[in-house]
Tab-separated table of C-alpha atoms in Angstrom:
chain	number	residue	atom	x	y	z
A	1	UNK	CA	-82.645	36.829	7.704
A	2	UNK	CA	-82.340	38.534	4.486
A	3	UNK	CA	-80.627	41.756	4.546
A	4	UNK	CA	-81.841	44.457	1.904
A	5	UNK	CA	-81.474	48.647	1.368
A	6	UNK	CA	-79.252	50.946	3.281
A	7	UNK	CA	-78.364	47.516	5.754
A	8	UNK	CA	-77.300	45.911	2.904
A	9	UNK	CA	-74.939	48.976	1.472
A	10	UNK	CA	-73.532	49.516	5.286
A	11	UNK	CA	-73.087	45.686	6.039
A	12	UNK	CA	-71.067	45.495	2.497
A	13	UNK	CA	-68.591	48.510	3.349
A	14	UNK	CA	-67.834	47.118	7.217
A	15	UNK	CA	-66.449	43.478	5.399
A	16	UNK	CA	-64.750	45.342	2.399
A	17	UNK	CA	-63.113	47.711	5.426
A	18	UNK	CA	-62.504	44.616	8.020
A	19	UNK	CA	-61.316	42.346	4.522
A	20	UNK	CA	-58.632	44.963	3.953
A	21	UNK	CA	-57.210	44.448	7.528
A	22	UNK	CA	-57.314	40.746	8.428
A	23	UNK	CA	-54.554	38.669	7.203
A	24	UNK	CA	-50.809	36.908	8.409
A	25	UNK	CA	-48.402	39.996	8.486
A	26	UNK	CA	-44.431	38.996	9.035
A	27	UNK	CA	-42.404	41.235	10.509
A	28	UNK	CA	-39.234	42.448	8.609
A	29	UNK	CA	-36.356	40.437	10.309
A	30	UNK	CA	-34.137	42.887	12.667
A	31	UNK	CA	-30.276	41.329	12.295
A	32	UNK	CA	-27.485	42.411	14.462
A	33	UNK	CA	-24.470	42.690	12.083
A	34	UNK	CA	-20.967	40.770	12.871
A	35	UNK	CA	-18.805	42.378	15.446
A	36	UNK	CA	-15.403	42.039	15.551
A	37	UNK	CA	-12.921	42.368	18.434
A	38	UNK	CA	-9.191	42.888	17.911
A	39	UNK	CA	-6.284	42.231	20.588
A	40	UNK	CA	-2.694	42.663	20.361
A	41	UNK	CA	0.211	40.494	21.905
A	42	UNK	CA	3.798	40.681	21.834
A	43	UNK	CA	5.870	37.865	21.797
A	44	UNK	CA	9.003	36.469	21.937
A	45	UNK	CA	10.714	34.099	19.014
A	46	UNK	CA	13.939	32.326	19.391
A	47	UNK	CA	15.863	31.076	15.998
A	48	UNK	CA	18.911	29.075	15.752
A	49	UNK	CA	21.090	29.333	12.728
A	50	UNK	CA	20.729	27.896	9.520
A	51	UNK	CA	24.229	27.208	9.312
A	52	UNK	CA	27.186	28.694	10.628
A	53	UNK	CA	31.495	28.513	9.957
A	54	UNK	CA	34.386	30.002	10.655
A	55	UNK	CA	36.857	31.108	7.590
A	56	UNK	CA	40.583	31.510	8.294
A	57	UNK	CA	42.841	34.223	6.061
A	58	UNK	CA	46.140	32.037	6.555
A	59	UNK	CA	44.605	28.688	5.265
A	60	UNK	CA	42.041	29.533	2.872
A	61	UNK	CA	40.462	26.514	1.366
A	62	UNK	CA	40.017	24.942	5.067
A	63	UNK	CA	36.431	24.041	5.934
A	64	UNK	CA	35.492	23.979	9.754
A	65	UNK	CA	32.245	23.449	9.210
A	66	UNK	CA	32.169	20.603	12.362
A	67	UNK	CA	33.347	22.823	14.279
A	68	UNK	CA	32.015	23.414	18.052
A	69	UNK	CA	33.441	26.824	18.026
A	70	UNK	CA	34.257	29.780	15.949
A	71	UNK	CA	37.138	32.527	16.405
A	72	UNK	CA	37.011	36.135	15.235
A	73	UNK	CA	40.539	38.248	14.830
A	74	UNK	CA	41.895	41.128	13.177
A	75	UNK	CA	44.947	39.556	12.066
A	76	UNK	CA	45.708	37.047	10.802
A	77	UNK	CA	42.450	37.455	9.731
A	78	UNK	CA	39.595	35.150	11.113
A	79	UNK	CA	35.663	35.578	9.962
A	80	UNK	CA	32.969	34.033	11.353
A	81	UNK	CA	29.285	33.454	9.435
A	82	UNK	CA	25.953	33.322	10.867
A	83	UNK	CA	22.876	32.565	8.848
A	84	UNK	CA	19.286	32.536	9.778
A	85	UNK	CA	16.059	31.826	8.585
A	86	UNK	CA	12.954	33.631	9.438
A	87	UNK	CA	9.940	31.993	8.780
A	88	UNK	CA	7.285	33.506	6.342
A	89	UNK	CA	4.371	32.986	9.079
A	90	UNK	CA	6.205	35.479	11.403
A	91	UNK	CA	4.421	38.057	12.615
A	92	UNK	CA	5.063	41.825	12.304
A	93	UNK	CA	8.577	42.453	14.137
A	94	UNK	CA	9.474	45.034	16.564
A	95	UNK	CA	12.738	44.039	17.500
A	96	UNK	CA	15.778	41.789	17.153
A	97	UNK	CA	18.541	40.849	18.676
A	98	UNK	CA	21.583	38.958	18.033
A	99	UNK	CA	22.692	36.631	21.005
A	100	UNK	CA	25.992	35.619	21.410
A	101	UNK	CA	27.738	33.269	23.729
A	102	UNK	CA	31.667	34.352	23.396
A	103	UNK	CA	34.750	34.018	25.227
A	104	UNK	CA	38.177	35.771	25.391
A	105	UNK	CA	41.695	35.854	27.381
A	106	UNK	CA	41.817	39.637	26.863
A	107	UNK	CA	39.446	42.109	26.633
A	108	UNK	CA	38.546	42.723	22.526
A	109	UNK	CA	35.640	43.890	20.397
A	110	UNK	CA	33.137	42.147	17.732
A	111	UNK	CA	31.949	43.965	15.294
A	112	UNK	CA	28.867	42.378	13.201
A	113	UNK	CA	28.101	43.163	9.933
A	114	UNK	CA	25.967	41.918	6.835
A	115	UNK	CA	27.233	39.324	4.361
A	116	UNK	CA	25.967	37.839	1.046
A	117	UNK	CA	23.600	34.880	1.705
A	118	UNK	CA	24.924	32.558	-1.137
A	119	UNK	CA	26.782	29.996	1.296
A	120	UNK	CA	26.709	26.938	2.665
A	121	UNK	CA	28.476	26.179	5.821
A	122	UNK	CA	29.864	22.453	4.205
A	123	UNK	CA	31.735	24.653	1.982
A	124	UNK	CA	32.957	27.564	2.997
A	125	UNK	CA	36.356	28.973	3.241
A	126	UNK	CA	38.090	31.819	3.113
A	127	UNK	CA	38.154	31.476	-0.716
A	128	UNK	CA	34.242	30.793	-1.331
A	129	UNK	CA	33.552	33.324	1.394
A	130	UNK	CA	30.241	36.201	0.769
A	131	UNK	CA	31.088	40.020	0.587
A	132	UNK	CA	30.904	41.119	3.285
A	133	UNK	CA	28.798	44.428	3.787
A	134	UNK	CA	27.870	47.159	6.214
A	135	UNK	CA	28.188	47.262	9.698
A	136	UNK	CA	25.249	46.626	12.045
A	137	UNK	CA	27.044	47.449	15.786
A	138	UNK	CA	30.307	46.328	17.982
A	139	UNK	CA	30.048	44.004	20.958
A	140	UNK	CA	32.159	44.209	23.706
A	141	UNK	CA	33.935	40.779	25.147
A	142	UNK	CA	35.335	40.906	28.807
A	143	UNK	CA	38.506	38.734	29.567
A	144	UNK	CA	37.447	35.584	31.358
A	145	UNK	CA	35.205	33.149	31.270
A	146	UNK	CA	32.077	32.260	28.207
A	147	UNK	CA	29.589	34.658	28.934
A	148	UNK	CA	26.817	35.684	26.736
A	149	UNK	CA	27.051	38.906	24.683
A	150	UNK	CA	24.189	40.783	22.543
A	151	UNK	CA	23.522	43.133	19.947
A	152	UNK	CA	20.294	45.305	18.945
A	153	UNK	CA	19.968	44.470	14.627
A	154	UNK	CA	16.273	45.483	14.554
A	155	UNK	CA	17.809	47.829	11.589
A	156	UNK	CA	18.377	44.889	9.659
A	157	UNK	CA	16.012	41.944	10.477
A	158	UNK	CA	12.432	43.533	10.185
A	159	UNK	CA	10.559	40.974	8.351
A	160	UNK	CA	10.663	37.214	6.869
A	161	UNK	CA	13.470	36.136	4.853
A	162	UNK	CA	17.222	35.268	5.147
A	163	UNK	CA	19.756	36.985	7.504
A	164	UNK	CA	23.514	36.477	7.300
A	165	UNK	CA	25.577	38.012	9.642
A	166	UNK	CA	29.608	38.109	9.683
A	167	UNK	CA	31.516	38.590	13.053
A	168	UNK	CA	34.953	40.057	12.678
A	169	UNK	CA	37.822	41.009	15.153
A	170	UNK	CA	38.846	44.362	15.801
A	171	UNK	CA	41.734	43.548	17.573
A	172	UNK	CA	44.714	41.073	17.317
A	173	UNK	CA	43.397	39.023	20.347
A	174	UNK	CA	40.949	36.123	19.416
A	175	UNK	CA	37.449	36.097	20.763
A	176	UNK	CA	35.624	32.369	20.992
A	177	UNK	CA	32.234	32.199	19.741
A	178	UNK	CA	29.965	28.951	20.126
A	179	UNK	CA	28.812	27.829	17.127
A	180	UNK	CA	25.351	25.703	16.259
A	181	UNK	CA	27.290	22.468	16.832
A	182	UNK	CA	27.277	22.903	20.679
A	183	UNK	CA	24.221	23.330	23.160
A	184	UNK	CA	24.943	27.616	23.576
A	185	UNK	CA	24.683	27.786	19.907
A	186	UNK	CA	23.934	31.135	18.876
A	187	UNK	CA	20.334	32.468	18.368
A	188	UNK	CA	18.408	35.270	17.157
A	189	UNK	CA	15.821	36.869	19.285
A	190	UNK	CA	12.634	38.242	18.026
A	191	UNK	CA	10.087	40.501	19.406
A	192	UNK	CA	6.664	40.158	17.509
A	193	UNK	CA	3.017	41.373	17.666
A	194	UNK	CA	0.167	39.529	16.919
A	195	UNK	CA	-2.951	40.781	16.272
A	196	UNK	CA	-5.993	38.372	16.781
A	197	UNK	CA	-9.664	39.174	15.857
A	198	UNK	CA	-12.444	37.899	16.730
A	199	UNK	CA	-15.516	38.423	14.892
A	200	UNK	CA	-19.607	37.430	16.505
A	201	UNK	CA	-21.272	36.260	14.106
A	202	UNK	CA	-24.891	37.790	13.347
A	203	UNK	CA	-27.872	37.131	16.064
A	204	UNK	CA	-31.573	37.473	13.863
A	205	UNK	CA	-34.510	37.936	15.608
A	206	UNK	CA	-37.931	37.141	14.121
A	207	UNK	CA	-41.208	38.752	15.157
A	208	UNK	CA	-44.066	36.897	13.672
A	209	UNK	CA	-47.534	38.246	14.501
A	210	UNK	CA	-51.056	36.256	12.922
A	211	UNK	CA	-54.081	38.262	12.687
A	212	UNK	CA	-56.898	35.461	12.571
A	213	UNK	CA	-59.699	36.287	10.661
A	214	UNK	CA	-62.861	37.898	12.495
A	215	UNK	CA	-66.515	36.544	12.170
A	216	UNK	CA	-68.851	38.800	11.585
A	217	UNK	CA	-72.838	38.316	12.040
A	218	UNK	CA	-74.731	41.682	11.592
A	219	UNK	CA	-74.892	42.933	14.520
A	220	UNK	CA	-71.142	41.728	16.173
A	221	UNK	CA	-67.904	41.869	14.817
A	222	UNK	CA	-65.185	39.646	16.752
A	223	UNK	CA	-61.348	39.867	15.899
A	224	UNK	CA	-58.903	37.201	17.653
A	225	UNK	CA	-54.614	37.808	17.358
A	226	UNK	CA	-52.467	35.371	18.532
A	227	UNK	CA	-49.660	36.110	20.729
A	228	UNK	CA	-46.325	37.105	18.284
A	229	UNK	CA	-43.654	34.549	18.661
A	230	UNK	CA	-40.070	36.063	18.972
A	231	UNK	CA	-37.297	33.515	18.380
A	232	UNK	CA	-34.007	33.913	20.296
A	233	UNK	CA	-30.332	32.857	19.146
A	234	UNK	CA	-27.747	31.981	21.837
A	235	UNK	CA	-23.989	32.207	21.255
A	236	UNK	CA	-22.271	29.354	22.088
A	237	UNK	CA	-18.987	30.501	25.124
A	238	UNK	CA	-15.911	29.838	23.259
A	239	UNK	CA	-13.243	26.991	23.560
A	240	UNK	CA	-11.751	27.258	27.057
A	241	UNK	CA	-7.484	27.903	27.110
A	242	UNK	CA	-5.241	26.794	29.161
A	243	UNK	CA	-2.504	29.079	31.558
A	244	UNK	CA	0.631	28.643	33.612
A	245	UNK	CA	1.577	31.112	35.933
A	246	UNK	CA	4.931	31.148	38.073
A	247	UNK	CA	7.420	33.280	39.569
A	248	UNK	CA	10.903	33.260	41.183
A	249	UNK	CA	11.987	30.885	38.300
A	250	UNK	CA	15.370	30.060	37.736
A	251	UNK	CA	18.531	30.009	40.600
A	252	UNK	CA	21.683	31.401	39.905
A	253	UNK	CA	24.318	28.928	38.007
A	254	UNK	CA	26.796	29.896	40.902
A	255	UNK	CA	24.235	28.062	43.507
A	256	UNK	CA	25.712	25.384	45.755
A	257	UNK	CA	22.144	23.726	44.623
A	258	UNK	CA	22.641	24.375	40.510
A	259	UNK	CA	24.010	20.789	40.229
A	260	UNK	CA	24.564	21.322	36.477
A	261	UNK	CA	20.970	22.796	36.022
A	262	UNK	CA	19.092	19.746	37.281
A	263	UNK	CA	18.846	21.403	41.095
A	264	UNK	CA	18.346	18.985	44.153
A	265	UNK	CA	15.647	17.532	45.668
A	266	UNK	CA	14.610	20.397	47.271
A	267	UNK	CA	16.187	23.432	45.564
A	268	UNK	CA	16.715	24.919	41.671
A	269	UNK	CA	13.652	22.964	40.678
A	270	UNK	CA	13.832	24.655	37.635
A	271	UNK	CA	14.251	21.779	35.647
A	272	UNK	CA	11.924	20.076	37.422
A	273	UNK	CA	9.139	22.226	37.022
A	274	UNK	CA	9.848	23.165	32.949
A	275	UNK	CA	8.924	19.581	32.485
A	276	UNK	CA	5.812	19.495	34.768
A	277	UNK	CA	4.670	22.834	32.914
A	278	UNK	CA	5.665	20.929	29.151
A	279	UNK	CA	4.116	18.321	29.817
A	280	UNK	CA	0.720	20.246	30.664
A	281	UNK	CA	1.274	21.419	26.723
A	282	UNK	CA	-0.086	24.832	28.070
A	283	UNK	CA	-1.423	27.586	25.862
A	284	UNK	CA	-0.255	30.305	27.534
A	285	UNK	CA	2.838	30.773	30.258
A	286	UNK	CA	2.624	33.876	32.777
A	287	UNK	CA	5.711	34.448	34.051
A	288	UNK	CA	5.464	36.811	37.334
A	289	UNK	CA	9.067	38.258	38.047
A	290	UNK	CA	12.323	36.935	39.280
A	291	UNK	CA	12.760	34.657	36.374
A	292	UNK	CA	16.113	34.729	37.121
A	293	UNK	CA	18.261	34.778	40.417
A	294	UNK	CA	20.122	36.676	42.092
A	295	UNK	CA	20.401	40.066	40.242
A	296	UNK	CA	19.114	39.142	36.309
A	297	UNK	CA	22.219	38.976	34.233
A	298	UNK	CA	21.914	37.647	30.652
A	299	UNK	CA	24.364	35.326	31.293
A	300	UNK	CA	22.598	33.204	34.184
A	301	UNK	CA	19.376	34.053	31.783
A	302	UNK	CA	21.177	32.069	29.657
A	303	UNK	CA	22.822	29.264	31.823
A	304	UNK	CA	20.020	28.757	34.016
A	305	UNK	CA	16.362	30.270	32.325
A	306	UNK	CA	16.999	29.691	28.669
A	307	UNK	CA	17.508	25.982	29.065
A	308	UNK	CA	14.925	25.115	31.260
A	309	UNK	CA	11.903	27.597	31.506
A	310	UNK	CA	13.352	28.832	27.973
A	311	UNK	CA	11.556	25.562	26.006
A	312	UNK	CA	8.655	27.571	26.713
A	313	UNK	CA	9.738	31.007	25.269
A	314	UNK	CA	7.178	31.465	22.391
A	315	UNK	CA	4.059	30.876	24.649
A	316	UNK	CA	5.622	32.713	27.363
A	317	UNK	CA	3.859	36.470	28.557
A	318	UNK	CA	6.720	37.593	31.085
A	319	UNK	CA	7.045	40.378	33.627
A	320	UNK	CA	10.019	41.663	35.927
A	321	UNK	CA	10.700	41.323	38.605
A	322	UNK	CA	13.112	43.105	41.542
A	323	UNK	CA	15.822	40.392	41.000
A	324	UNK	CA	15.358	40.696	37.263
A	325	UNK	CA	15.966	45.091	37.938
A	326	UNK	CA	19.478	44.340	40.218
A	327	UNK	CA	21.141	44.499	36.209
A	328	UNK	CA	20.806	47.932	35.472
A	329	UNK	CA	17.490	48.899	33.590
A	330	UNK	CA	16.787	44.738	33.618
A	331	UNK	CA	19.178	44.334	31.059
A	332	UNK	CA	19.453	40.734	31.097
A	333	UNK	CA	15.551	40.601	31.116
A	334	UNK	CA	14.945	42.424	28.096
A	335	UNK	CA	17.577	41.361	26.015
């Protein structure tokens, strides 16, 4: 049939109006930017010394460098040196502490200070001694047996770098301080924060809608879409970790059941179960309260904790307990 006139003007403008419309049209992509999510975590860092020595006034080119202890006295004079190394990757530090494991007949006093770093323990002496600089705090020693002694020196360890510390009497008596050559060498104790974030990466969505063309006779006009198609994009869960958790740790050293740390075979397991919780190589240790039996003092921290439960320090997320709070304000806990 042959169109012609006024048909043939209005059947021309209704396919220049439906050409205008038909087509493929693509949605502009709608992306989700990258989120990021930031936690905090403080943790604990143990150091042992670089090298350490003892220097002695009244023979001043004698090296003690082998040495399983060092002495500190007023006079004749004595001088002990402590060096450490902390590690560039360290995180930010919020506290430090000097540990100590010291001995003396008579009650006497330690005072710490700085020294020069320019040392090495295989030849020191008295002679080739650092400066030795401003004081950082005193530590009291009771008479009697080794017992482990601390001191705060967040004002002077805040960051990587090497510390050198120099332990001097106050008095006449001499105070005995374990050096790095024996298993209660000293050790500095770090508190750091991490900070770990982790970021989502983008999800895009695509909306793709197809507008098919319509056929057209001259007296119907038919127009077919297909169905959009939305694509989805799934996150993946992340890599699983792996957590101990324990409490009532460590018995006291003064135990019938200690045995030298190594318990029995039915009490002060807590050799035992360091090395069952080691060997599980575990990310993450939660320590729920009593580490350390009966009342919490640093010193059966140290005797009975450190050495066991203490090899996993830097992966362990602690809490007190009521055993840990029998030392005053959970002294031995916290330092």
């Amino acid at each position: 049939m042959t169109i012609t006139g006024s048909a043939a003007r209005r059947t021309a403008t209704v396919l220049t109006a439906l050409l205008v419309v038909i087509g493929t049209h693509v949605a502009a992509p709608s992306t989700a930017g990258p989120t990021a999510a930031a936690a905090t975590a403080v943790q604990r860092v143990k150091l042992l010394p670089r090298q350490d020595a003892e220097v002695i006034q009244a023979r001043p080119n004698l090296n003690l460098a082998s040495s399983r202890r060092m002495r500190a006295k007023a006079t004749p004079r004595r001088v002990s040196f402590i060096k450490f190394r902390v590690p560039q990757a360290i995180d930010p530090i919020l506290s430090a502490r000097l540990v100590l494991r010291a001995k003396s007949d008579t009650d006497t006093r330690l005072v710490v200070r700085r020294s020069g770093k320019r040392w090495r323990e295989s030849t020191l002496t008295y002679e080739t001694a650092p400066s030795i600089g401003g004081r950082l705090g005193a530590i009291d020693v009771a008479a009697g047996e080794r017992h482990w002694v601390s001191l705060d020196v967040s004002q002077y360890v805040d960051g990587p770098g090497i510390y050198s510390f120099a332990v001097v009497g106050v008095y006449d008596s001499t105070a005995f301080v374990a050096s790095s050559e024996s298993a209660t060498a000293p050790r500095l104790m770090l508190r750091t924060e991490s900070v770990s974030t982790t970021t989502q990466p983008p999800t895009t969505t695509t909306t793709t809608t197809t507008t098919r063309p319509p056929t057209t006779t001259t007296t119907t006009t038919t127009t077919t879409l297909a169905p959009p198609t939305t694509t989805t994009t799934t996150q993946a869960p992340p890599n699983g970790a792996v957590m101990v958790a324990a409490g009532d740790i460590a018995c006291s050293p003064t135990s019938g059941s200690f045995n030298g740390g190594q318990g029995t075979a039915t009490a002060c397991r807590q050799a035992h179960t360091s090395d069952l919780v080691l060997a599980a190589n575990p990310d993450v240790v939660a320590a729920l309260g009593d580490l350390q039996y009966e009342n919490g003092e640093l010193a059966n921290f140290m005797d009975s904790y450190d050495p066991s439960w203490g090899r996993l320090f830097n992966r362990t997320r602690p809490s007190p307990g009521n055993h840990d709070y029998r030392t005053p304000h959970a002294a031995g806990y916290f330092n």
